[in-house]
Coordinates of C-alpha atoms and ligand atoms in Angstrom, one line a residue:
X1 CA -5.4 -11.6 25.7
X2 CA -5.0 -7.8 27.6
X3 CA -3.7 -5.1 25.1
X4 CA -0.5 -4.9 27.2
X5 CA 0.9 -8.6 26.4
X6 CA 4.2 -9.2 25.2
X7 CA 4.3 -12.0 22.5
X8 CA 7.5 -13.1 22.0
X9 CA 8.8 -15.7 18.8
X10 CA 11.6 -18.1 19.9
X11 CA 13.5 -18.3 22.5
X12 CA 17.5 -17.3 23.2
X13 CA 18.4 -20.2 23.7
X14 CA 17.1 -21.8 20.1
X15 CA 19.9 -18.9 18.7
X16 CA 22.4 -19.9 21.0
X17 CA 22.4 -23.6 20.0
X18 CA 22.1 -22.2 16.4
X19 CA 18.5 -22.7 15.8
X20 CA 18.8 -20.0 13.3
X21 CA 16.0 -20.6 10.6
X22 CA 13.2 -18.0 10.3
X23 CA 9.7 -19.5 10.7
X24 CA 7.4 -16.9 11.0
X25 CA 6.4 -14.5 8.2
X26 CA 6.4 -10.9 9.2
X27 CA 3.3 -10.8 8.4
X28 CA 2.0 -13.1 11.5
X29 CA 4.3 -11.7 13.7
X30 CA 2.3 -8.5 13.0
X31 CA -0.8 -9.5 14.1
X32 CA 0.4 -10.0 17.7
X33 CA 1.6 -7.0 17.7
X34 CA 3.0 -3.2 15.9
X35 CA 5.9 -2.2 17.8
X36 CA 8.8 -4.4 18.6
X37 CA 12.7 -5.9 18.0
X38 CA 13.8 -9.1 16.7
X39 CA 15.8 -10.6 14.4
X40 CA 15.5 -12.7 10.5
X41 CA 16.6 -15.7 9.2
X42 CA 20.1 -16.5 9.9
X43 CA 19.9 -13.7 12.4
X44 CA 19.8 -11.7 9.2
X45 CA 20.1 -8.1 10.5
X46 CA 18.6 -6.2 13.8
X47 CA 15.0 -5.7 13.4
X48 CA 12.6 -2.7 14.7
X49 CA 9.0 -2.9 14.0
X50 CA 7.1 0.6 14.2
X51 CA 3.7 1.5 13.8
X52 CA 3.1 -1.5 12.6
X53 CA 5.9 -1.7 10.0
X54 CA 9.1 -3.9 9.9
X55 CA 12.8 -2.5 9.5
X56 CA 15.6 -4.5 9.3
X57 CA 19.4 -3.2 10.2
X58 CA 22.1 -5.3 8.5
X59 CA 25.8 -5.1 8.7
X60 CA 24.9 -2.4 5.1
X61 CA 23.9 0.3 8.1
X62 CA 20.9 2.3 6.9
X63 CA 17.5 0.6 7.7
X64 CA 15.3 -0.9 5.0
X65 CA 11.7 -1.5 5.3
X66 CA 10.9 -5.1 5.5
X67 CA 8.4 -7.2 2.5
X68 CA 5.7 -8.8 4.5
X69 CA 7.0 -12.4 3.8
X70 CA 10.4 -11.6 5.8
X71 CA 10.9 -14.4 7.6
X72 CA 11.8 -13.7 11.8
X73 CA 13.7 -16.5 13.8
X74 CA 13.1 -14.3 17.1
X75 CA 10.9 -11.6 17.9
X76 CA 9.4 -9.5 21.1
X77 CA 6.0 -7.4 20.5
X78 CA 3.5 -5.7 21.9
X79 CA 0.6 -3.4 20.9
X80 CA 1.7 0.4 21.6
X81 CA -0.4 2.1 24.4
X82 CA 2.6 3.8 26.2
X83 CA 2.1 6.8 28.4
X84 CA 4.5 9.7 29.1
X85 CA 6.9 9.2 32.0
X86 CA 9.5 11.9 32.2
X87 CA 12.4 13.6 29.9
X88 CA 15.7 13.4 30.3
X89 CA 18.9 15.7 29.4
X90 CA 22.4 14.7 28.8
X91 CA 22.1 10.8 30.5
X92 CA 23.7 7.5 29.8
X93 CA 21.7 4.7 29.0
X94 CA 22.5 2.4 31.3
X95 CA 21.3 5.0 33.9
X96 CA 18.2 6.1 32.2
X97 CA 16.7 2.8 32.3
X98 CA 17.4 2.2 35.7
X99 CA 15.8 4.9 36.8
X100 CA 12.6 4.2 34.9
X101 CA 12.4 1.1 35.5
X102 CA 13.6 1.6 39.7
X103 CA 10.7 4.7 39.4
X104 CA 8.7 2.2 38.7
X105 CA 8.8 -0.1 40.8
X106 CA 8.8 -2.6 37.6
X107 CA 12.3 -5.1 38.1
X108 CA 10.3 -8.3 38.7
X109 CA 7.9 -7.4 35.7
X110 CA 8.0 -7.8 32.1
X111 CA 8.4 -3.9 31.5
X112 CA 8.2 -1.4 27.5
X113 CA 10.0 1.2 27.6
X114 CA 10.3 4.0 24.2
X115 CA 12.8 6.5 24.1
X116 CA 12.7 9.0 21.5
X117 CA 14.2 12.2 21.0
X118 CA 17.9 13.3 20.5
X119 CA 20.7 10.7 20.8
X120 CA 23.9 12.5 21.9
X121 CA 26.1 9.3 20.4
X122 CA 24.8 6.0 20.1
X123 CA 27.1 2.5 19.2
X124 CA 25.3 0.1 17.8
X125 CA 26.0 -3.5 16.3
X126 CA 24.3 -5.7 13.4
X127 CA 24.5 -9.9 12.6
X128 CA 25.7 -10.7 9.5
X129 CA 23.5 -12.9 7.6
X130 CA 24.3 -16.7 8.2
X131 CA 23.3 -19.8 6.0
X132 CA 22.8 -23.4 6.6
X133 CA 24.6 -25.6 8.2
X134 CA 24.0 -22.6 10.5
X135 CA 27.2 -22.0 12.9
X136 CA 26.3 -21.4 16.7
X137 CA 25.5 -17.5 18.0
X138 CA 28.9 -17.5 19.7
X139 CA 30.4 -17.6 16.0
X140 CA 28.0 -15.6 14.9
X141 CA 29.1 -12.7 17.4
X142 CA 32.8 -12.8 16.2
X143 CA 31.3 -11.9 13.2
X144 CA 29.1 -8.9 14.4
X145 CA 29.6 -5.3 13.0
X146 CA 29.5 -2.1 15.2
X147 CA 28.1 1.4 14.2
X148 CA 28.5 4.8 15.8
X149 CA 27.0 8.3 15.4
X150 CA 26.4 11.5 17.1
X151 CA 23.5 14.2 17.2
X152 CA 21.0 11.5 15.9
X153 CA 17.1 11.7 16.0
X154 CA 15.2 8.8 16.7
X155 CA 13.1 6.0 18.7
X156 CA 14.9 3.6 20.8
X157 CA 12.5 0.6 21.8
X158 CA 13.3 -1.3 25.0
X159 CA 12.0 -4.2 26.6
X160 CA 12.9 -5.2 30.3
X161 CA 12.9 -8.9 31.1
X162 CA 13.1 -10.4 34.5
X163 CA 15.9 -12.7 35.0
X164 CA 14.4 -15.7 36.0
X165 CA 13.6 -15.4 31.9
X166 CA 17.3 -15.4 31.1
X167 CA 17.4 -18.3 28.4
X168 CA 13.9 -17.8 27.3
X169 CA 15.0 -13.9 26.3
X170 CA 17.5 -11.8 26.8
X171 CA 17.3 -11.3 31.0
X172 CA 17.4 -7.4 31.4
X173 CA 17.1 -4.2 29.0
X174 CA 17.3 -5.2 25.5
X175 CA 16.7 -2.2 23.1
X176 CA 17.0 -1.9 19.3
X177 CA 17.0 1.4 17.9
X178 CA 15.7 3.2 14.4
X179 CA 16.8 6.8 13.2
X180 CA 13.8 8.5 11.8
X181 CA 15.8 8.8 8.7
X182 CA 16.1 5.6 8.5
X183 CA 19.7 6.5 7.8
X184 CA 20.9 4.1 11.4
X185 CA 19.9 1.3 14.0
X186 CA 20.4 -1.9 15.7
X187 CA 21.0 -3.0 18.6
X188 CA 22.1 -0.5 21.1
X189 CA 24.8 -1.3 23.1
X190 CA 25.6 2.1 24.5
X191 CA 23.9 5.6 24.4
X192 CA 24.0 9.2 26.0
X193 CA 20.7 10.9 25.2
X194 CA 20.9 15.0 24.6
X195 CA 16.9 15.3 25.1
X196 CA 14.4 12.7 25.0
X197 CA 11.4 11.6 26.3
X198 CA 10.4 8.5 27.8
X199 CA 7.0 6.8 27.5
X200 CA 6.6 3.0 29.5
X201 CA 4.5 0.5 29.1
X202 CA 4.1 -2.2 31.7
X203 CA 3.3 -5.5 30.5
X204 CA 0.7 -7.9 32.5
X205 CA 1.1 -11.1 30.1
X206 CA 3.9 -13.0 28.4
X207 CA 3.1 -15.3 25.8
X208 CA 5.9 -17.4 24.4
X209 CA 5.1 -19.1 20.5
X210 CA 7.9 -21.6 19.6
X211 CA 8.5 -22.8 16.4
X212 CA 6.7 -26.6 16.3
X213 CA 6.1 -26.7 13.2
X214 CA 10.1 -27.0 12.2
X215 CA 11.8 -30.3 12.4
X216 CA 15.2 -28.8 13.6
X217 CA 13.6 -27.6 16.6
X218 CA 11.6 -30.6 17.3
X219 CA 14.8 -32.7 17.3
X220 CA 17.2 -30.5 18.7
X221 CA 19.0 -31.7 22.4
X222 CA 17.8 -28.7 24.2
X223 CA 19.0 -29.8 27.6
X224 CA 22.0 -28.0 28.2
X225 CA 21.5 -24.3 29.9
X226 CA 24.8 -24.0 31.3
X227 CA 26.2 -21.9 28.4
X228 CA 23.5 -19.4 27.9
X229 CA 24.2 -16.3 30.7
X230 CA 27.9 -16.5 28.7
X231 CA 26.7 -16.8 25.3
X232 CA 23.8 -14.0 25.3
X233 CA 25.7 -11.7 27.5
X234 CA 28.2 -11.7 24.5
X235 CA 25.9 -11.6 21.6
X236 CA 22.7 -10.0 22.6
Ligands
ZN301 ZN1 18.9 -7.2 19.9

């Protein structure tokens, strides 16, 4: 396995049909990897893993360092070997990462993008913890809470997927982020940046790890694709 491998837990579609139960400790997860996004059992929370340490944004707000045993339902990682790309002043998000990833040539590649610096205003949104009989993510969503703040300092972690992977993650930018405070996070759904700077990553290998050790996956009628473009666009 090359250093600049993405491992990802799970897949999106396993949360949209409500395949909610965490399988993998923390703990392993971490081994494959010590920077990264994700979410727990029951999609309990937003999670950011940095230097090697987990964080966990719940509908509460502030982060809270994660015990080893957490358990993750879905997770993207990688080992951190970024290099510097360029800063930018005063941007929207949206725009940012298209011109990194445009820059670099990188749309048909699996892609790591970290943003840190000065968030202008940021709106995130956190999953409330769910419990057996788990209801489906399109319920979960109606149940998601949103967070905003302004003049905010710290790392935003992004990971581009190409959208033939639509299903399998979440097809385009998906980026979680973690106030060096710890005081704010989740998963970002809009941003202007005051000052930041960006580092990539680009990522050579993809290696997918499903959960086939749990019975509810092993049983579950996975057939049916059609919903997913509507389902993550709404929730993830
Ligand atoms: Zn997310």
């Amino acid at each position: 396995m090359t250093k600049n491998t993405l491992f990802q837990y799970g897949t999106m579609q396993m949360l949209v049909e409500g395949l909610l139960e965490g399988t993998l400790p923390l703990s392993e997860l971490l081994k494959h990897g010590n920077i990264g996004i994700g979410t727990g059992d029951g999609v309990d929370g937003e999670l950011v893993i940095l230097d090697g340490v987990g964080y966990k944004i719940d509908v509460s707000g502030p982060a809270v360092k994660l015990p080893e045993d957490f358990k993750v339902t879905y997770a993207d990682v990688s080992f951190a070997d970024y290099h510097k790309f360029k800063s930018y002043q005063n941007v929207e998000l949206v725009e940012m990462l298209k011109d990194v990833l445009t820059k670099n040539n990188a749309q048909n590649q699996f892609f790591a993008i970290l943003t840190k610096g000065v968030f202008k205003k940021i709106r995130t949104r956190s999953s409330k913890k769910s419990h057996k009989p788990y209801p489906s993510l399109e319920k979960i969503a109606e149940n998601q809470v949103e967070f905003e703040t302004e003049n905010i300092t710290g790392t935003m972690i992004t990971y581009y997927t190409p959208p033939v992977f639509q299903g399998v993650g979440v097809s385009g930018f998906h980026n979680h982020f973690l106030a060096d405070d710890l005081s704010f996070g989740g998963h970002v759904l809009a941003a202007t940046m005051k000052g930041v700077v960006v580092s990539i990553q680009p990522i050579e290998s993809f290696k997918l790890h499903l959960p086939v050790d749990n019975q509810e996956f092993l049983n579950a009628n996975l057939t049916d694709i059609s919903k997913l473009d509507n389902v993550i666009s709404k929730s993830e």
